[in-house]
Amino acid sequence: QVQLEESGGGLVQAGGSLRLSCAASGSIFRLESMGWYRQAPGKQRELVARITRGGYTNYTDSVKGRFTISRDNAKNTVYLQMNSLKPEDTAVYYCNAGVLNPKFQFAAYWGQGTQVTVSS
């Protein structure tokens, strides 16, 4: 089994910054693609950003130029640096990771979510 532990959410004023972290632990041979998703009240969960093991990134258009995703493969951790936050960024942010276990079986896992609230 694999656990994803998120941290770094909170309340911030518009224009401010937050940094989310997601650390993976458990039965891991290798972490593949990792990403951040978010879900606002009454809306579907959407992709915010993803990063491959090799560092290739992609972002949803609304966060390009403001958010930066990165990872530390040695620490099995993915980060999301969020700058110039807007009220519309308010949501629960979820970490997602593709994991290859020691038996070379692949599965995707989700974190429990961390609340980000941006006040105007």
PDB file of N, CA and C in Angstrom, residues 59-108:
ATOM      1  N   TYR A  59       0.486  22.231 -17.461  1.00  0.00           N
ATOM      2  CA  TYR A  59      -0.365  23.006 -16.566  1.00  0.00           C
ATOM      3  C   TYR A  59      -1.702  23.313 -17.233  1.00  0.00           C
ATOM      4  N   THR A  60      -2.729  23.451 -16.427  1.00  0.00           N
ATOM      5  CA  THR A  60      -3.962  23.967 -16.960  1.00  0.00           C
ATOM      6  C   THR A  60      -3.766  25.453 -17.264  1.00  0.00           C
ATOM      7  N   ASP A  61      -4.466  25.957 -18.261  1.00  0.00           N
ATOM      8  CA  ASP A  61      -4.202  27.314 -18.736  1.00  0.00           C
ATOM      9  C   ASP A  61      -4.342  28.376 -17.642  1.00  0.00           C
ATOM     10  N   SER A  62      -5.293  28.192 -16.745  1.00  0.00           N
ATOM     11  CA  SER A  62      -5.590  29.233 -15.756  1.00  0.00           C
ATOM     12  C   SER A  62      -4.471  29.449 -14.741  1.00  0.00           C
ATOM     13  N   VAL A  63      -3.517  28.526 -14.648  1.00  0.00           N
ATOM     14  CA  VAL A  63      -2.445  28.675 -13.652  1.00  0.00           C
ATOM     15  C   VAL A  63      -1.079  28.893 -14.291  1.00  0.00           C
ATOM     16  N   LYS A  64      -1.022  28.850 -15.606  1.00  0.00           N
ATOM     17  CA  LYS A  64       0.271  29.018 -16.280  1.00  0.00           C
ATOM     18  C   LYS A  64       0.862  30.384 -15.939  1.00  0.00           C
ATOM     19  N   GLY A  65       2.142  30.381 -15.608  1.00  0.00           N
ATOM     20  CA  GLY A  65       2.822  31.608 -15.227  1.00  0.00           C
ATOM     21  C   GLY A  65       2.690  31.965 -13.763  1.00  0.00           C
ATOM     22  N   ARG A  66       1.805  31.283 -13.045  1.00  0.00           N
ATOM     23  CA  ARG A  66       1.614  31.573 -11.611  1.00  0.00           C
ATOM     24  C   ARG A  66       2.014  30.391 -10.734  1.00  0.00           C
ATOM     25  N   PHE A  67       1.758  29.175 -11.194  1.00  0.00           N
ATOM     26  CA  PHE A  67       2.056  27.970 -10.424  1.00  0.00           C
ATOM     27  C   PHE A  67       3.245  27.252 -11.039  1.00  0.00           C
ATOM     28  N   THR A  68       4.021  26.601 -10.167  1.00  0.00           N
ATOM     29  CA  THR A  68       5.150  25.798 -10.620  1.00  0.00           C
ATOM     30  C   THR A  68       5.140  24.464  -9.891  1.00  0.00           C
ATOM     31  N   ILE A  69       5.137  23.390 -10.664  1.00  0.00           N
ATOM     32  CA  ILE A  69       5.208  22.057 -10.078  1.00  0.00           C
ATOM     33  C   ILE A  69       6.645  21.558 -10.168  1.00  0.00           C
ATOM     34  N   SER A  70       7.084  20.870  -9.128  1.00  0.00           N
ATOM     35  CA  SER A  70       8.433  20.298  -9.118  1.00  0.00           C
ATOM     36  C   SER A  70       8.400  19.025  -8.287  1.00  0.00           C
ATOM     37  N   ARG A  71       9.471  18.262  -8.357  1.00  0.00           N
ATOM     38  CA  ARG A  71       9.525  17.020  -7.583  1.00  0.00           C
ATOM     39  C   ARG A  71      10.952  16.734  -7.158  1.00  0.00           C
ATOM     40  N   ASP A  72      11.058  15.982  -6.069  1.00  0.00           N
ATOM     41  CA  ASP A  72      12.336  15.497  -5.568  1.00  0.00           C
ATOM     42  C   ASP A  72      12.233  13.981  -5.551  1.00  0.00           C
ATOM     43  N   ASN A  73      12.807  13.332  -6.529  1.00  0.00           N
ATOM     44  CA  ASN A  73      12.673  11.878  -6.646  1.00  0.00           C
ATOM     45  C   ASN A  73      13.330  11.147  -5.472  1.00  0.00           C
ATOM     46  N   ALA A  74      14.374  11.716  -4.914  1.00  0.00           N
ATOM     47  CA  ALA A  74      15.042  11.079  -3.775  1.00  0.00           C
ATOM     48  C   ALA A  74      14.152  11.073  -2.541  1.00  0.00           C
ATOM     49  N   LYS A  75      13.275  12.070  -2.446  1.00  0.00           N
ATOM     50  CA  LYS A  75      12.389  12.182  -1.287  1.00  0.00           C
ATOM     51  C   LYS A  75      10.970  11.705  -1.600  1.00  0.00           C
ATOM     52  N   ASN A  76      10.738  11.239  -2.834  1.00  0.00           N
ATOM     53  CA  ASN A  76       9.384  10.806  -3.235  1.00  0.00           C
ATOM     54  C   ASN A  76       8.352  11.891  -2.954  1.00  0.00           C
ATOM     55  N   THR A  77       8.708  13.110  -3.287  1.00  0.00           N
ATOM     56  CA  THR A  77       7.864  14.261  -2.950  1.00  0.00           C
ATOM     57  C   THR A  77       7.638  15.137  -4.180  1.00  0.00           C
ATOM     58  N   VAL A  78       6.412  15.631  -4.285  1.00  0.00           N
ATOM     59  CA  VAL A  78       6.057  16.587  -5.323  1.00  0.00           C
ATOM     60  C   VAL A  78       5.591  17.875  -4.658  1.00  0.00           C
ATOM     61  N   TYR A  79       5.898  19.002  -5.287  1.00  0.00           N
ATOM     62  CA  TYR A  79       5.565  20.310  -4.742  1.00  0.00           C
ATOM     63  C   TYR A  79       4.727  21.093  -5.746  1.00  0.00           C
ATOM     64  N   LEU A  80       3.970  22.028  -5.213  1.00  0.00           N
ATOM     65  CA  LEU A  80       3.260  22.983  -6.059  1.00  0.00           C
ATOM     66  C   LEU A  80       3.438  24.368  -5.446  1.00  0.00           C
ATOM     67  N   GLN A  81       4.241  25.182  -6.098  1.00  0.00           N
ATOM     68  CA  GLN A  81       4.419  26.562  -5.668  1.00  0.00           C
ATOM     69  C   GLN A  81       3.351  27.403  -6.353  1.00  0.00           C
ATOM     70  N   MET A  82       2.533  28.059  -5.555  1.00  0.00           N
ATOM     71  CA  MET A  82       1.423  28.841  -6.081  1.00  0.00           C
ATOM     72  C   MET A  82       1.634  30.310  -5.739  1.00  0.00           C
ATOM     73  N   ASN A  83       1.823  31.124  -6.756  1.00  0.00           N
ATOM     74  CA  ASN A  83       2.020  32.558  -6.592  1.00  0.00           C
ATOM     75  C   ASN A  83       0.853  33.323  -7.208  1.00  0.00           C
ATOM     76  N   SER A  84       0.758  34.583  -6.844  1.00  0.00           N
ATOM     77  CA  SER A  84      -0.300  35.448  -7.390  1.00  0.00           C
ATOM     78  C   SER A  84      -1.664  34.782  -7.300  1.00  0.00           C
ATOM     79  N   LEU A  85      -1.958  34.250  -6.155  1.00  0.00           N
ATOM     80  CA  LEU A  85      -3.202  33.502  -5.975  1.00  0.00           C
ATOM     81  C   LEU A  85      -4.419  34.395  -6.141  1.00  0.00           C
ATOM     82  N   LYS A  86      -5.464  33.800  -6.688  1.00  0.00           N
ATOM     83  CA  LYS A  86      -6.724  34.489  -6.942  1.00  0.00           C
ATOM     84  C   LYS A  86      -7.845  33.789  -6.192  1.00  0.00           C
ATOM     85  N   PRO A  87      -8.923  34.502  -5.896  1.00  0.00           N
ATOM     86  CA  PRO A  87     -10.051  33.842  -5.217  1.00  0.00           C
ATOM     87  C   PRO A  87     -10.552  32.606  -5.969  1.00  0.00           C
ATOM     88  N   GLU A  88     -10.478  32.610  -7.284  1.00  0.00           N
ATOM     89  CA  GLU A  88     -10.942  31.457  -8.047  1.00  0.00           C
ATOM     90  C   GLU A  88     -10.023  30.241  -7.932  1.00  0.00           C
ATOM     91  N   ASP A  89      -8.885  30.395  -7.270  1.00  0.00           N
ATOM     92  CA  ASP A  89      -8.023  29.245  -6.991  1.00  0.00           C
ATOM     93  C   ASP A  89      -8.488  28.493  -5.740  1.00  0.00           C
ATOM     94  N   THR A  90      -9.459  29.031  -5.044  1.00  0.00           N
ATOM     95  CA  THR A  90      -9.981  28.384  -3.846  1.00  0.00           C
ATOM     96  C   THR A  90     -10.557  27.016  -4.186  1.00  0.00           C
ATOM     97  N   ALA A  91     -10.066  25.996  -3.499  1.00  0.00           N
ATOM     98  CA  ALA A  91     -10.492  24.618  -3.766  1.00  0.00           C
ATOM     99  C   ALA A  91      -9.785  23.684  -2.795  1.00  0.00           C
ATOM    100  N   VAL A  92     -10.214  22.433  -2.816  1.00  0.00           N
ATOM    101  CA  VAL A  92      -9.437  21.384  -2.161  1.00  0.00           C
ATOM    102  C   VAL A  92      -8.458  20.853  -3.207  1.00  0.00           C
ATOM    103  N   TYR A  93      -7.189  20.825  -2.838  1.00  0.00           N
ATOM    104  CA  TYR A  93      -6.137  20.379  -3.753  1.00  0.00           C
ATOM    105  C   TYR A  93      -5.726  18.946  -3.390  1.00  0.00           C
ATOM    106  N   TYR A  94      -5.694  18.100  -4.406  1.00  0.00           N
ATOM    107  CA  TYR A  94      -5.381  16.689  -4.223  1.00  0.00           C
ATOM    108  C   TYR A  94      -4.099  16.322  -4.969  1.00  0.00           C
ATOM    109  N   CYS A  95      -3.287  15.551  -4.306  1.00  0.00           N
ATOM    110  CA  CYS A  95      -2.079  15.002  -4.919  1.00  0.00           C
ATOM    111  C   CYS A  95      -2.435  13.653  -5.566  1.00  0.00           C
ATOM    112  N   ASN A  96      -1.821  13.385  -6.689  1.00  0.00           N
ATOM    113  CA  ASN A  96      -2.018  12.119  -7.398  1.00  0.00           C
ATOM    114  C   ASN A  96      -0.666  11.586  -7.831  1.00  0.00           C
ATOM    115  N   ALA A  97      -0.485  10.275  -7.716  1.00  0.00           N
ATOM    116  CA  ALA A  97       0.799   9.694  -8.107  1.00  0.00           C
ATOM    117  C   ALA A  97       0.604   8.329  -8.737  1.00  0.00           C
ATOM    118  N   GLY A  98       1.343   8.089  -9.791  1.00  0.00           N
ATOM    119  CA  GLY A  98       1.422   6.758 -10.383  1.00  0.00           C
ATOM    120  C   GLY A  98       2.594   6.029  -9.752  1.00  0.00           C
ATOM    121  N   VAL A  99       2.329   4.837  -9.236  1.00  0.00           N
ATOM    122  CA  VAL A  99       3.338   4.123  -8.455  1.00  0.00           C
ATOM    123  C   VAL A  99       3.585   2.736  -9.028  1.00  0.00           C
ATOM    124  N   LEU A 100       4.866   2.428  -9.210  1.00  0.00           N
ATOM    125  CA  LEU A 100       5.276   1.075  -9.568  1.00  0.00           C
ATOM    126  C   LEU A 100       5.756   0.413  -8.276  1.00  0.00           C
ATOM    127  N   ASN A 101       5.130  -0.685  -7.872  1.00  0.00           N
ATOM    128  CA  ASN A 101       5.519  -1.319  -6.605  1.00  0.00           C
ATOM    129  C   ASN A 101       6.657  -2.314  -6.843  1.00  0.00           C
ATOM    130  N   PRO A 102       7.193  -2.897  -5.783  1.00  0.00           N
ATOM    131  CA  PRO A 102       8.325  -3.830  -5.936  1.00  0.00           C
ATOM    132  C   PRO A 102       7.998  -5.063  -6.772  1.00  0.00           C
ATOM    133  N   LYS A 103       6.709  -5.348  -6.968  1.00  0.00           N
ATOM    134  CA  LYS A 103       6.304  -6.460  -7.833  1.00  0.00           C
ATOM    135  C   LYS A 103       6.063  -5.986  -9.257  1.00  0.00           C
ATOM    136  N   PHE A 104       6.424  -4.737  -9.527  1.00  0.00           N
ATOM    137  CA  PHE A 104       6.288  -4.131 -10.858  1.00  0.00           C
ATOM    138  C   PHE A 104       4.826  -4.044 -11.301  1.00  0.00           C
ATOM    139  N   GLN A 105       3.977  -3.854 -10.320  1.00  0.00           N
ATOM    140  CA  GLN A 105       2.566  -3.600 -10.589  1.00  0.00           C
ATOM    141  C   GLN A 105       2.333  -2.098 -10.479  1.00  0.00           C
ATOM    142  N   PHE A 106       1.503  -1.558 -11.393  1.00  0.00           N
ATOM    143  CA  PHE A 106       1.279  -0.118 -11.413  1.00  0.00           C
ATOM    144  C   PHE A 106      -0.109   0.203 -10.861  1.00  0.00           C
ATOM    145  N   ALA A 107      -0.174   1.269 -10.078  1.00  0.00           N
ATOM    146  CA  ALA A 107      -1.461   1.750  -9.574  1.00  0.00           C
ATOM    147  C   ALA A 107      -1.364   3.248  -9.339  1.00  0.00           C
ATOM    148  N   ALA A 108      -2.513   3.916  -9.386  1.00  0.00           N
ATOM    149  CA  ALA A 108      -2.583   5.344  -9.108  1.00  0.00           C
ATOM    150  C   ALA A 108      -3.183   5.569  -7.731  1.00  0.00           C
TER     151      ALA A 108
END
